[in-house]
Amino acid sequence: MMFHDPMAIAQEKMTKVCQFLEQNKLPPTPLNYHIGYVYISQTHRDLNERLERDIRNRTSIDSIYIEQLYYEYLQKEHQTEAALIQQVGGMIDHLNDSAQQSQQHLVGFAKQISHCIHNLDEHNVVKTRAALSDFSAHTEQLLKQHQQFKNALRKARELHEKQQQQLLKLRKQRILDPQTGLYKRHYLGHKTQLWLTQDKSICAISVLVENLDAFSQDFGELVGETVLQRVAKRIKKYVLHSGLPGRTGRQEFTIVLADCEADTAQVVAEKIRRGVSRLKFVSAKGDISFPDIDLAIGIAQHQPEHDFNTLAQRAAFAAKKAQSLGQNYYISAPN
């Protein structure tokens, strides 16, 4: 989204943007500035309504949440890019098939002409043979040109495959959290919406790493990041074939399970809790004793009037409920 604000207005808006970032403890990244500027400028009604509603509901406004807003409301170009690449790929396949068929026809035609040349025996044969010979030479030239066309198609296909690889890499960057390798929040929302159109029963599990801040503060950011990555890897292990694990907050993960009821989600949650409880961290020198990882887990089942954000929010509230009650996990009531 392009802005053409005069300097004075831009400076005034940026002051408000900085206040917005400070109020929500957001780091001064370009993406956070961008969403903040759009919000302050009041130029995107749907984005503003969503952000203001979540602020009223005391939703955690962190960098992952801001990134979700960006992909949901501002970044649509990647869908167009993907569609364009697919169209180009289809066109190249069609042209390649046509070229192969054309070559077969031309080869057959050239053979037929050669056959005629060797079998002509009529009056004025010399003149006829010369004409056919000339025509045969033109045919050979046409075949060479056709081969050049095939070579050009081959290069175009190689370029297309390279573009597909770049697109796949770009897609991974857009849907995977670089720190944990789990799905980003906006992708969980997209898949949940798709499942809802297929009338699937859906459950969400929110996993809150309660003492992640303590790891980072007591032992350094590197240790905190290692803890986060190890927990993410353990979550992925238990839900790889049954659901989508994603990172939805700085210290929060959300797993979305399709064709799943609350009791099944509870079994998955217990596997995650036990798996993470077995993680042990030892310093390189062996002189630091690291505490165990504390998890709070919440479970929520989809209701007809809910979308992904509501479902994830209910699961997150259930996790906080489990944290306040000192329980391993807590299942949210239907309403």
Tab-separated table of N, CA and C in Angstrom, residues 193-271:
chain	number	residue	atom	x	y	z
A	193	GLN	N	-10.148	-22.655	7.381
A	193	GLN	CA	-11.283	-22.215	6.574
A	193	GLN	C	-11.605	-23.238	5.493
A	194	LEU	N	-10.574	-23.821	4.908
A	194	LEU	CA	-10.787	-24.859	3.893
A	194	LEU	C	-11.478	-26.072	4.497
A	195	TRP	N	-11.038	-26.493	5.674
A	195	TRP	CA	-11.656	-27.644	6.338
A	195	TRP	C	-13.109	-27.357	6.709
A	196	LEU	N	-13.382	-26.124	7.092
A	196	LEU	CA	-14.752	-25.773	7.465
A	196	LEU	C	-15.684	-25.886	6.265
A	197	THR	N	-15.191	-25.542	5.077
A	197	THR	CA	-16.020	-25.687	3.877
A	197	THR	C	-16.274	-27.154	3.548
A	198	GLN	N	-15.460	-28.043	4.115
A	198	GLN	CA	-15.622	-29.490	3.905
A	198	GLN	C	-16.372	-30.149	5.066
A	199	ASP	N	-16.927	-29.315	5.940
A	199	ASP	CA	-17.728	-29.791	7.080
A	199	ASP	C	-16.947	-30.740	7.985
A	200	LYS	N	-15.684	-30.455	8.191
A	200	LYS	CA	-14.872	-31.262	9.106
A	200	LYS	C	-15.011	-30.741	10.539
A	201	SER	N	-15.006	-31.650	11.493
A	201	SER	CA	-14.958	-31.251	12.902
A	201	SER	C	-13.511	-30.906	13.247
A	202	ILE	N	-13.324	-29.780	13.904
A	202	ILE	CA	-11.973	-29.251	14.120
A	202	ILE	C	-11.751	-28.948	15.593
A	203	CYS	N	-10.571	-29.306	16.066
A	203	CYS	CA	-10.149	-28.937	17.415
A	203	CYS	C	-8.825	-28.173	17.333
A	204	ALA	N	-8.623	-27.291	18.287
A	204	ALA	CA	-7.368	-26.556	18.382
A	204	ALA	C	-6.748	-26.806	19.747
A	205	ILE	N	-5.435	-26.999	19.740
A	205	ILE	CA	-4.669	-27.164	20.981
A	205	ILE	C	-3.694	-26.004	21.074
A	206	SER	N	-3.770	-25.258	22.156
A	206	SER	CA	-2.838	-24.169	22.402
A	206	SER	C	-1.795	-24.630	23.413
A	207	VAL	N	-0.521	-24.490	23.052
A	207	VAL	CA	0.581	-24.897	23.932
A	207	VAL	C	1.370	-23.649	24.309
A	208	LEU	N	1.331	-23.305	25.577
A	208	LEU	CA	2.014	-22.118	26.084
A	208	LEU	C	3.260	-22.548	26.859
A	209	VAL	N	4.429	-22.063	26.439
A	209	VAL	CA	5.676	-22.346	27.168
A	209	VAL	C	5.776	-21.313	28.290
A	210	GLU	N	5.386	-21.719	29.474
A	210	GLU	CA	5.233	-20.780	30.582
A	210	GLU	C	6.538	-20.096	30.981
A	211	ASN	N	7.613	-20.841	31.037
A	211	ASN	CA	8.863	-20.293	31.574
A	211	ASN	C	9.887	-19.983	30.486
A	212	LEU	N	9.420	-19.693	29.267
A	212	LEU	CA	10.352	-19.336	28.196
A	212	LEU	C	11.088	-18.040	28.521
A	213	ASP	N	10.368	-17.063	29.054
A	213	ASP	CA	11.010	-15.796	29.425
A	213	ASP	C	12.091	-16.023	30.473
A	214	ALA	N	11.829	-16.926	31.399
A	214	ALA	CA	12.813	-17.205	32.451
A	214	ALA	C	14.077	-17.814	31.861
A	215	PHE	N	13.934	-18.704	30.893
A	215	PHE	CA	15.109	-19.275	30.219
A	215	PHE	C	15.935	-18.176	29.559
A	216	SER	N	15.248	-17.273	28.850
A	216	SER	CA	15.960	-16.213	28.133
A	216	SER	C	16.632	-15.236	29.093
A	217	GLN	N	15.936	-14.888	30.179
A	217	GLN	CA	16.468	-13.909	31.121
A	217	GLN	C	17.608	-14.490	31.973
A	218	ASP	N	17.460	-15.749	32.374
A	218	ASP	CA	18.440	-16.346	33.281
A	218	ASP	C	19.659	-16.916	32.563
A	219	PHE	N	19.440	-17.422	31.335
A	219	PHE	CA	20.536	-18.119	30.654
A	219	PHE	C	20.888	-17.538	29.290
A	220	GLY	N	20.162	-16.508	28.863
A	220	GLY	CA	20.484	-15.860	27.594
A	220	GLY	C	19.484	-16.187	26.495
A	221	GLU	N	19.422	-15.297	25.495
A	221	GLU	CA	18.470	-15.457	24.400
A	221	GLU	C	18.742	-16.719	23.586
A	222	LEU	N	20.013	-17.110	23.465
A	222	LEU	CA	20.344	-18.301	22.681
A	222	LEU	C	19.739	-19.550	23.308
A	223	VAL	N	19.799	-19.634	24.631
A	223	VAL	CA	19.205	-20.775	25.315
A	223	VAL	C	17.689	-20.743	25.154
A	224	GLY	N	17.102	-19.557	25.294
A	224	GLY	CA	15.656	-19.427	25.119
A	224	GLY	C	15.224	-19.862	23.725
A	225	GLU	N	15.993	-19.484	22.718
A	225	GLU	CA	15.666	-19.870	21.346
A	225	GLU	C	15.807	-21.384	21.157
A	226	THR	N	16.819	-21.972	21.780
A	226	THR	CA	17.007	-23.421	21.697
A	226	THR	C	15.827	-24.156	22.322
A	227	VAL	N	15.369	-23.666	23.470
A	227	VAL	CA	14.206	-24.264	24.129
A	227	VAL	C	12.993	-24.201	23.208
A	228	LEU	N	12.779	-23.043	22.601
A	228	LEU	CA	11.642	-22.855	21.704
A	228	LEU	C	11.711	-23.833	20.527
A	229	GLN	N	12.878	-23.984	19.953
A	229	GLN	CA	13.041	-24.870	18.798
A	229	GLN	C	12.859	-26.332	19.171
A	230	ARG	N	13.352	-26.719	20.349
A	230	ARG	CA	13.219	-28.122	20.780
A	230	ARG	C	11.754	-28.461	21.064
A	231	VAL	N	11.043	-27.537	21.677
A	231	VAL	CA	9.616	-27.757	21.936
A	231	VAL	C	8.859	-27.865	20.614
A	232	ALA	N	9.173	-26.964	19.665
A	232	ALA	CA	8.520	-26.991	18.356
A	232	ALA	C	8.765	-28.319	17.646
A	233	LYS	N	9.984	-28.805	17.723
A	233	LYS	CA	10.326	-30.075	17.074
A	233	LYS	C	9.558	-31.231	17.703
A	234	ARG	N	9.398	-31.206	19.015
A	234	ARG	CA	8.665	-32.269	19.700
A	234	ARG	C	7.165	-32.206	19.347
A	235	ILE	N	6.622	-30.995	19.255
A	235	ILE	CA	5.220	-30.846	18.857
A	235	ILE	C	5.009	-31.382	17.452
A	236	LYS	N	5.905	-31.021	16.553
A	236	LYS	CA	5.793	-31.472	15.161
A	236	LYS	C	5.834	-32.993	15.082
A	237	LYS	N	6.624	-33.609	15.931
A	237	LYS	CA	6.757	-35.073	15.917
A	237	LYS	C	5.431	-35.755	16.214
A	238	TYR	N	4.652	-35.188	17.141
A	238	TYR	CA	3.433	-35.853	17.574
A	238	TYR	C	2.212	-35.505	16.733
A	239	VAL	N	2.273	-34.492	15.916
A	239	VAL	CA	1.090	-34.100	15.141
A	239	VAL	C	1.374	-34.046	13.644
A	240	LEU	N	2.522	-34.569	13.215
A	240	LEU	CA	2.932	-34.449	11.819
A	240	LEU	C	1.899	-35.021	10.869
A	241	HIS	N	1.283	-36.157	11.218
A	241	HIS	CA	0.353	-36.828	10.316
A	241	HIS	C	-1.108	-36.639	10.713
A	242	SER	N	-1.360	-35.923	11.780
A	242	SER	CA	-2.735	-35.786	12.243
A	242	SER	C	-3.238	-34.345	12.270
A	243	GLY	N	-2.369	-33.382	12.088
A	243	GLY	CA	-2.815	-31.998	12.149
A	243	GLY	C	-1.740	-31.026	11.699
A	244	LEU	N	-2.030	-29.761	11.875
A	244	LEU	CA	-1.107	-28.698	11.476
A	244	LEU	C	-0.579	-27.990	12.713
A	245	PRO	N	0.728	-28.080	12.979
A	245	PRO	CA	1.304	-27.338	14.104
A	245	PRO	C	1.793	-25.970	13.648
A	246	GLY	N	1.479	-24.948	14.402
A	246	GLY	CA	1.900	-23.606	14.015
A	246	GLY	C	2.351	-22.795	15.208
A	247	ARG	N	3.071	-21.728	14.931
A	247	ARG	CA	3.477	-20.789	15.972
A	247	ARG	C	2.566	-19.577	15.880
A	248	THR	N	1.842	-19.311	16.943
A	248	THR	CA	0.853	-18.233	16.935
A	248	THR	C	1.175	-17.123	17.925
A	249	GLY	N	2.273	-17.224	18.612
A	249	GLY	CA	2.682	-16.183	19.556
A	249	GLY	C	4.156	-16.346	19.875
A	250	ARG	N	4.716	-15.402	20.594
A	250	ARG	CA	6.143	-15.463	20.886
A	250	ARG	C	6.502	-16.735	21.632
A	251	GLN	N	5.648	-17.142	22.573
A	251	GLN	CA	5.888	-18.372	23.326
A	251	GLN	C	4.688	-19.312	23.266
A	252	GLU	N	3.920	-19.178	22.175
A	252	GLU	CA	2.686	-19.954	22.049
A	252	GLU	C	2.660	-20.706	20.722
A	253	PHE	N	2.230	-21.971	20.800
A	253	PHE	CA	2.010	-22.790	19.615
A	253	PHE	C	0.539	-23.174	19.562
A	254	THR	N	0.025	-23.342	18.353
A	254	THR	CA	-1.348	-23.808	18.175
A	254	THR	C	-1.345	-24.956	17.176
A	255	ILE	N	-1.999	-26.041	17.547
A	255	ILE	CA	-2.142	-27.193	16.663
A	255	ILE	C	-3.606	-27.286	16.263
A	256	VAL	N	-3.864	-27.363	14.965
A	256	VAL	CA	-5.220	-27.505	14.453
A	256	VAL	C	-5.389	-28.932	13.954
A	257	LEU	N	-6.432	-29.612	14.454
A	257	LEU	CA	-6.680	-31.017	14.108
A	257	LEU	C	-8.022	-31.131	13.397
A	258	ALA	N	-8.024	-31.758	12.229
A	258	ALA	CA	-9.258	-31.971	11.470
A	258	ALA	C	-9.822	-33.350	11.764
A	259	ASP	N	-11.171	-33.478	11.619
A	259	ASP	CA	-11.848	-34.748	11.912
A	259	ASP	C	-11.475	-35.235	13.302
A	260	CYS	N	-11.601	-34.348	14.256
A	260	CYS	CA	-11.116	-34.635	15.616
A	260	CYS	C	-12.111	-34.110	16.645
A	261	GLU	N	-12.312	-34.900	17.693
A	261	GLU	CA	-13.143	-34.485	18.826
A	261	GLU	C	-12.243	-34.117	20.002
A	262	ALA	N	-12.855	-33.528	21.032
A	262	ALA	CA	-12.076	-33.017	22.160
A	262	ALA	C	-11.313	-34.117	22.883
A	263	ASP	N	-11.910	-35.307	22.992
A	263	ASP	CA	-11.215	-36.385	23.715
A	263	ASP	C	-9.974	-36.849	22.959
A	264	THR	N	-10.048	-36.862	21.613
A	264	THR	CA	-8.866	-37.216	20.826
A	264	THR	C	-7.798	-36.137	20.951
A	265	ALA	N	-8.225	-34.884	20.925
A	265	ALA	CA	-7.282	-33.780	21.091
A	265	ALA	C	-6.597	-33.858	22.450
A	266	GLN	N	-7.325	-34.319	23.449
A	266	GLN	CA	-6.743	-34.470	24.784
A	266	GLN	C	-5.631	-35.513	24.778
A	267	VAL	N	-5.812	-36.596	24.028
A	267	VAL	CA	-4.775	-37.624	23.915
A	267	VAL	C	-3.519	-37.039	23.260
A	268	VAL	N	-3.719	-36.255	22.194
A	268	VAL	CA	-2.591	-35.613	21.515
A	268	VAL	C	-1.886	-34.647	22.458
A	269	ALA	N	-2.672	-33.871	23.202
A	269	ALA	CA	-2.101	-32.906	24.143
A	269	ALA	C	-1.249	-33.607	25.199
A	270	GLU	N	-1.724	-34.743	25.679
A	270	GLU	CA	-0.979	-35.481	26.703
A	270	GLU	C	0.333	-36.017	26.134
A	271	LYS	N	0.314	-36.462	24.873
A	271	LYS	CA	1.544	-36.931	24.242
A	271	LYS	C	2.556	-35.788	24.130
